[in-house]
XYZ file of C-alpha atoms in Angstrom:
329
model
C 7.492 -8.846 -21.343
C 9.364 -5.820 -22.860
C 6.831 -2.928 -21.140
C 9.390 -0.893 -18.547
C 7.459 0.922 -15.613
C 10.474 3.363 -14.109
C 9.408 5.370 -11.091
C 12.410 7.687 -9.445
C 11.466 9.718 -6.458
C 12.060 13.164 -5.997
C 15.625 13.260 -3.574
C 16.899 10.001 -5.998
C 19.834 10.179 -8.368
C 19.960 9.847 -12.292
C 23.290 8.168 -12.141
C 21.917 5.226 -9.367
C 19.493 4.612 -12.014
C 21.600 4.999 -15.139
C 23.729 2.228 -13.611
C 21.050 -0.152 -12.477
C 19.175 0.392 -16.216
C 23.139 -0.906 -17.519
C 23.119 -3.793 -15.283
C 19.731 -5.046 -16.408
C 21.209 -4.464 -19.638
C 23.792 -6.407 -19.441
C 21.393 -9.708 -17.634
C 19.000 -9.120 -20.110
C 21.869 -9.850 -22.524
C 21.793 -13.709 -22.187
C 17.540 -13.628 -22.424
C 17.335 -17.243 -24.706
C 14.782 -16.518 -26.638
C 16.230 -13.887 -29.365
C 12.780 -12.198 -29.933
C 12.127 -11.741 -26.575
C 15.900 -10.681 -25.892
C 15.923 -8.031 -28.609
C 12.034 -6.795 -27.141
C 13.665 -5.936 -23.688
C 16.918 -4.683 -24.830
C 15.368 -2.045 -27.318
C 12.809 -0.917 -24.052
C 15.811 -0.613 -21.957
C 17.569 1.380 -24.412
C 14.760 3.433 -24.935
C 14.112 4.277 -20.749
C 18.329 5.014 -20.678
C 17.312 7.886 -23.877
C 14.590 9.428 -21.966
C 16.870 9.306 -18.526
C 19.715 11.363 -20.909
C 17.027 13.924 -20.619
C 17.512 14.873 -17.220
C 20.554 16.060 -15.400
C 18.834 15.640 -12.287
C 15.824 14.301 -11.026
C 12.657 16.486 -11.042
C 11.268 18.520 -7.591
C 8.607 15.436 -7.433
C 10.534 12.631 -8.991
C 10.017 11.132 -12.414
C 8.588 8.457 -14.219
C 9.254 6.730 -17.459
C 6.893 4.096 -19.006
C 8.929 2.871 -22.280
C 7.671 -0.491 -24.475
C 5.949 -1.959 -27.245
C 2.405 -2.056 -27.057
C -0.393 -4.494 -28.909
C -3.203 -1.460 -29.740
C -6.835 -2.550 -30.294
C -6.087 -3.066 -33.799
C -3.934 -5.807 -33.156
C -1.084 -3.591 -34.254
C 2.411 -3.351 -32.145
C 2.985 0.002 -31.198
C 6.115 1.844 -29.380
C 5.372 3.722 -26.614
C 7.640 6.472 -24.829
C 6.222 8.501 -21.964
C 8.443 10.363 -19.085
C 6.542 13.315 -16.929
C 7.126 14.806 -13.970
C 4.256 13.941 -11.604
C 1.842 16.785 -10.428
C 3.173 16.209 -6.886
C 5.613 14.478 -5.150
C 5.479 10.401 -5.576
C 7.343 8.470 -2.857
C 7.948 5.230 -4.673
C 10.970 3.736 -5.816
C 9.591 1.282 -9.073
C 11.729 -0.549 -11.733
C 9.529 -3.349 -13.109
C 9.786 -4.943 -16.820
C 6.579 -7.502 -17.531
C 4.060 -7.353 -19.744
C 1.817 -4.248 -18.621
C 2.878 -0.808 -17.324
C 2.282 -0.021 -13.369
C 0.471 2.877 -12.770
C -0.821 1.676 -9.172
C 1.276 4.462 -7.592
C 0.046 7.626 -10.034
C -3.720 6.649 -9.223
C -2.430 6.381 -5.063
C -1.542 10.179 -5.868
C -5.037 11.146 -6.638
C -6.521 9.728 -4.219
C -4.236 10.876 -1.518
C -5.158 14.425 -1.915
C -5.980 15.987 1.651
C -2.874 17.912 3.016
C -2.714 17.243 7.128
C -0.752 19.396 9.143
C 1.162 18.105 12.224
C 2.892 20.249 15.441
C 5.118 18.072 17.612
C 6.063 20.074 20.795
C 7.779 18.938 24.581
C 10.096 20.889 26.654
C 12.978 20.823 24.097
C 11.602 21.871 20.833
C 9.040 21.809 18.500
C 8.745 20.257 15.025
C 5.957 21.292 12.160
C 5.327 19.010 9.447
C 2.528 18.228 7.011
C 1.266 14.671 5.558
C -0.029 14.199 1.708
C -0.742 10.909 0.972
C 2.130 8.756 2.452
C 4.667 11.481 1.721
C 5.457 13.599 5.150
C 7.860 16.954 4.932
C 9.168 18.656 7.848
C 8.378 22.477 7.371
C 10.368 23.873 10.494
C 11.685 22.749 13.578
C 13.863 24.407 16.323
C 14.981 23.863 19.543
C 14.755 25.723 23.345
C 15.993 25.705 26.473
C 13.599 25.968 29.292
C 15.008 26.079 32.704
C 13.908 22.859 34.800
C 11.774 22.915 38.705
C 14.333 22.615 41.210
C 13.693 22.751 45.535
C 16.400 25.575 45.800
C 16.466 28.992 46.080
C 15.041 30.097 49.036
C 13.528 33.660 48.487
C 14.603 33.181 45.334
C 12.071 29.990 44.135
C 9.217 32.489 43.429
C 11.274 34.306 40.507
C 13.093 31.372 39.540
C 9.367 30.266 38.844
C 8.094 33.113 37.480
C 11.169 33.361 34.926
C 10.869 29.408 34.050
C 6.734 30.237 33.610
C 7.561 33.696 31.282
C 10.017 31.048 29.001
C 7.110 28.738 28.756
C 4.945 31.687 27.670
C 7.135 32.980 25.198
C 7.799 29.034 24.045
C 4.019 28.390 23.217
C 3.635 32.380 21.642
C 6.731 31.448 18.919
C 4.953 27.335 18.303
C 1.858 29.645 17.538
C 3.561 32.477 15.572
C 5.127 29.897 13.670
C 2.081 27.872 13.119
C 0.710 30.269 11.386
C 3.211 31.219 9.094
C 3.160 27.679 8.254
C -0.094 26.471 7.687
C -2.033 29.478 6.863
C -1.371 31.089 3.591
C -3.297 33.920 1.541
C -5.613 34.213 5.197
C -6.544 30.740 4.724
C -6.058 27.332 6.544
C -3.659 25.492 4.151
C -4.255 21.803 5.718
C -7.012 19.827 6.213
C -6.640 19.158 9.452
C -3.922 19.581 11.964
C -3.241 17.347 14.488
C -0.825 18.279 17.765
C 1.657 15.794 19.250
C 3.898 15.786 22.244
C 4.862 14.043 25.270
C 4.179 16.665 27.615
C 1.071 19.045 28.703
C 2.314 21.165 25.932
C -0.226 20.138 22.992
C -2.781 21.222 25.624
C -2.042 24.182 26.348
C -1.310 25.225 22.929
C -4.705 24.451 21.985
C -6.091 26.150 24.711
C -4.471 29.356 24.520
C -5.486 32.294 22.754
C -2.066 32.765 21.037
C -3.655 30.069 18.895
C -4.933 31.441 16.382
C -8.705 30.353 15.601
C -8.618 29.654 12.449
C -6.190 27.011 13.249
C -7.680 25.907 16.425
C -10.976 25.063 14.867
C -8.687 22.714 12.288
C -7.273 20.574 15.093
C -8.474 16.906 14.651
C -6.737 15.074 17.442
C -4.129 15.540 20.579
C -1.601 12.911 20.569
C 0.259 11.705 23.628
C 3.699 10.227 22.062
C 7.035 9.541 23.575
C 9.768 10.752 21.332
C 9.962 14.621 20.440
C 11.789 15.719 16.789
C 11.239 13.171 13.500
C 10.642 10.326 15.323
C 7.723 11.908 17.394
C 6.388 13.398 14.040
C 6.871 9.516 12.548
C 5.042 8.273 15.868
C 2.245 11.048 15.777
C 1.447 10.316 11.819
C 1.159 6.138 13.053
C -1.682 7.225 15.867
C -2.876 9.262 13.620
C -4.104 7.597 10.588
C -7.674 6.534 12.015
C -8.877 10.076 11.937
C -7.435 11.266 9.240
C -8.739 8.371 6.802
C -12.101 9.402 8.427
C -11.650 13.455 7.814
C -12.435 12.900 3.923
C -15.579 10.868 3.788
C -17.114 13.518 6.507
C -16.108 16.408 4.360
C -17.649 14.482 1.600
C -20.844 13.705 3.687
C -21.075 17.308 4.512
C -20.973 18.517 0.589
C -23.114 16.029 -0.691
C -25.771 17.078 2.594
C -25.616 20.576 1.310
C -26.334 19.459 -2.323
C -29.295 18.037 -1.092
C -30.293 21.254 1.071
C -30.410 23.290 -1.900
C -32.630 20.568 -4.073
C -35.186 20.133 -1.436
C -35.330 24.098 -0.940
C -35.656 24.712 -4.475
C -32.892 27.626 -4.542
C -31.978 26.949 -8.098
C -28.446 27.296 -7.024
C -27.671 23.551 -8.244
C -27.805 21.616 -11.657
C -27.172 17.634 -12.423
C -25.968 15.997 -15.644
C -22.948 16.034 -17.600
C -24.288 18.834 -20.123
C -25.856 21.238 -17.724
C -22.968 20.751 -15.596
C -20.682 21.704 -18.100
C -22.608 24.856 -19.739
C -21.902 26.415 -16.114
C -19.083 25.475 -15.579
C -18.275 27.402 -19.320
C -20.364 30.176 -17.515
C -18.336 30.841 -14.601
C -21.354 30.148 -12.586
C -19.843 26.806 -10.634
C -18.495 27.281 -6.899
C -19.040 23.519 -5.953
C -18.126 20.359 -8.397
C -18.719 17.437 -7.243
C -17.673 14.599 -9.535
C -18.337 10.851 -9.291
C -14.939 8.660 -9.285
C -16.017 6.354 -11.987
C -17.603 8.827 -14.340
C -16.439 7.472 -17.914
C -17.170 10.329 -20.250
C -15.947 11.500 -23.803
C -16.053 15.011 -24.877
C -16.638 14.966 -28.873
C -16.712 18.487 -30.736
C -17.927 17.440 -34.208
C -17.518 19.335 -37.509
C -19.874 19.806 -40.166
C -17.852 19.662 -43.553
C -20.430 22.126 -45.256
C -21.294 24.463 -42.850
C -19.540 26.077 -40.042
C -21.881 24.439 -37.247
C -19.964 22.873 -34.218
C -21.598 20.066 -32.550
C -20.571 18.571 -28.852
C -21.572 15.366 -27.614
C -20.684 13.814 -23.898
C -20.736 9.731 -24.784
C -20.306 7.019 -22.265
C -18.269 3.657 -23.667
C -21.237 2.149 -24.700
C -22.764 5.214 -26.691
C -19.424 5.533 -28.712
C -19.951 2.036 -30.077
C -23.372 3.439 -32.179
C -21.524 4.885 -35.008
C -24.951 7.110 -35.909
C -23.593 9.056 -33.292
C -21.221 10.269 -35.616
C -22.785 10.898 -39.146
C -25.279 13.028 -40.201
C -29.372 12.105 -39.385
């Protein structure tokens, strides 16, 4: 029971963890069993020397996996490992058992697709994105539009025209901005995008031709919600999910349809297999990978002691088992 899994998301605080790591220190302390006392104490020790490595937590948290490990050999071995992950993890994780946790690193590879959100109603608008099940707000502001009211007289026709020229310029600056936002390098930077408000606003956002295209042919769903600011954005992401679950396996459907288009028409703009996959991708000559999730592959580059001849082989589990593999024919 002495193998620490520490995860520490990205707006956490070394010193909230420091102190927790002391206070398990300190109940770990009267552990009965002196073996098993001394096991846990030395992982702790080792997660709080790792910690003393960072003065502040990392722009997508941390984790720390620190223990002593029974290798294949039946031989204990220490293990200390702290990274920053490749993007932002939004777990909290202190667990000390007898394996280490990784449930929440795998969760980060298979959340991949980056959804884009607008949230707009007659006070403001809000622009977010959603990776995985970490949401960001990107930008959000506030405006004033002037309400309908019976008065005026002679004057209700430019009181309406001036409450109809803010709306205008309302829905140009949620589409200025929407661009700035979620197109980058003249590309879409989202997945989808999906539009939220409470009013008629989403609509006619997506219907005007302030919008720009690009981003107009990304938008996945209109969602009626009741709130406006964060707690629209939080509603919009909850009547959301459905589609967005569903937006991968099309776009995988779609690839995997145009893999097959080029086999049955023979273009010779596709290979198969680990190898031939491989030499072109060493080529240059790959614009589409597609990789299966379970593929369990090793990538040997073998020596030969007398001459200068390299030798690569690409083994499954059960290849690397036959030794003749590995020795001269």
């Amino acid at each position: 029971t002495s193998m620490i899994s520490l995860i520490i998301p990205p707006k956490d605080q070394i010193s909230r963890v420091a102190k927790m790591l002391a206070d398990e220190f300190g109940t770990a302390s009267n552990i009965k069993s002196r073996v098993n006392r001394l096991s846990v104490l030395g992982a702790i020790t080792s997660v709080q020397q790792r910690l003393k490595l960072y003065n502040k937590v990392p722009p997508n948290g941390l984790v720390v996996y620190c223990g002593t490990i029974v290798t294949e050999e039946g031989k204990e071995k220490k293990v200390n490992i702290d990274f920053e992950p490749f993007k932002p993890i939004n777990t909290s994780l202190y667990l000390c058992d007898n394996k280490f946790h990784t449930e929440a690193l795998t969760a980060l590879l298979s959340d991949d697709s980056k959804f884009g959100f607008i949230v707009i109603d007659g006070s403001g608008a809000l622009f977010g994105t959603l990776q995985g099940n970490t949401r960001e707000v990107l930008h959000k502001f506030t405006v004033d539009l002037p309400k309908k009211h019976g008065r005026g007289g002679q004057s209700a026709l430019r009181f309406a025209r001036l409450r109809m020229e803010k709306r205008h310029n309302y829905v140009r600056k949620v589409a200025e901005t929407a661009v700035q936002l979620f197109i980058s390098g003249d590309k879409v930077n989202v997945a989808g995008l999906v539009l939220a408000g409470s009013a008629d606003f989403k609509t006619e956002l997506s219907q005007s031709d302030m919008f720009d295209q690009r981003l107009q042919s990304k938008v996945l769903k209109l969602v009626d919600i009741s709130y406006g600011g964060e707690n629209g954005f939080n509603q919009a992401i909850e009547l959301s999910t459905e589609v967005l679950s569903n937006v991968k396996f099309i776009q995988e459907k779609k690839l995997i349809g145009r893999y097959f288009d080029e086999i049955s028409q023979d273009t010779g703009k596709y290979c198969f297999g680990v190898e031939d996959t491989l030499k072109a991708l060493e080529m240059g000559a790959v614009e589409i990978l597609i990789v299966y999730e379970n593929l369990d592959i090793m990538r040997y580059v073998l020596h030969c002691q007398g001459t200068e001849e390299e030798k690569i082989l690409y083994l499954t589990p059960e290849q690397e088992k036959d030794k003749s593999h590995f020795t001269d024919k």
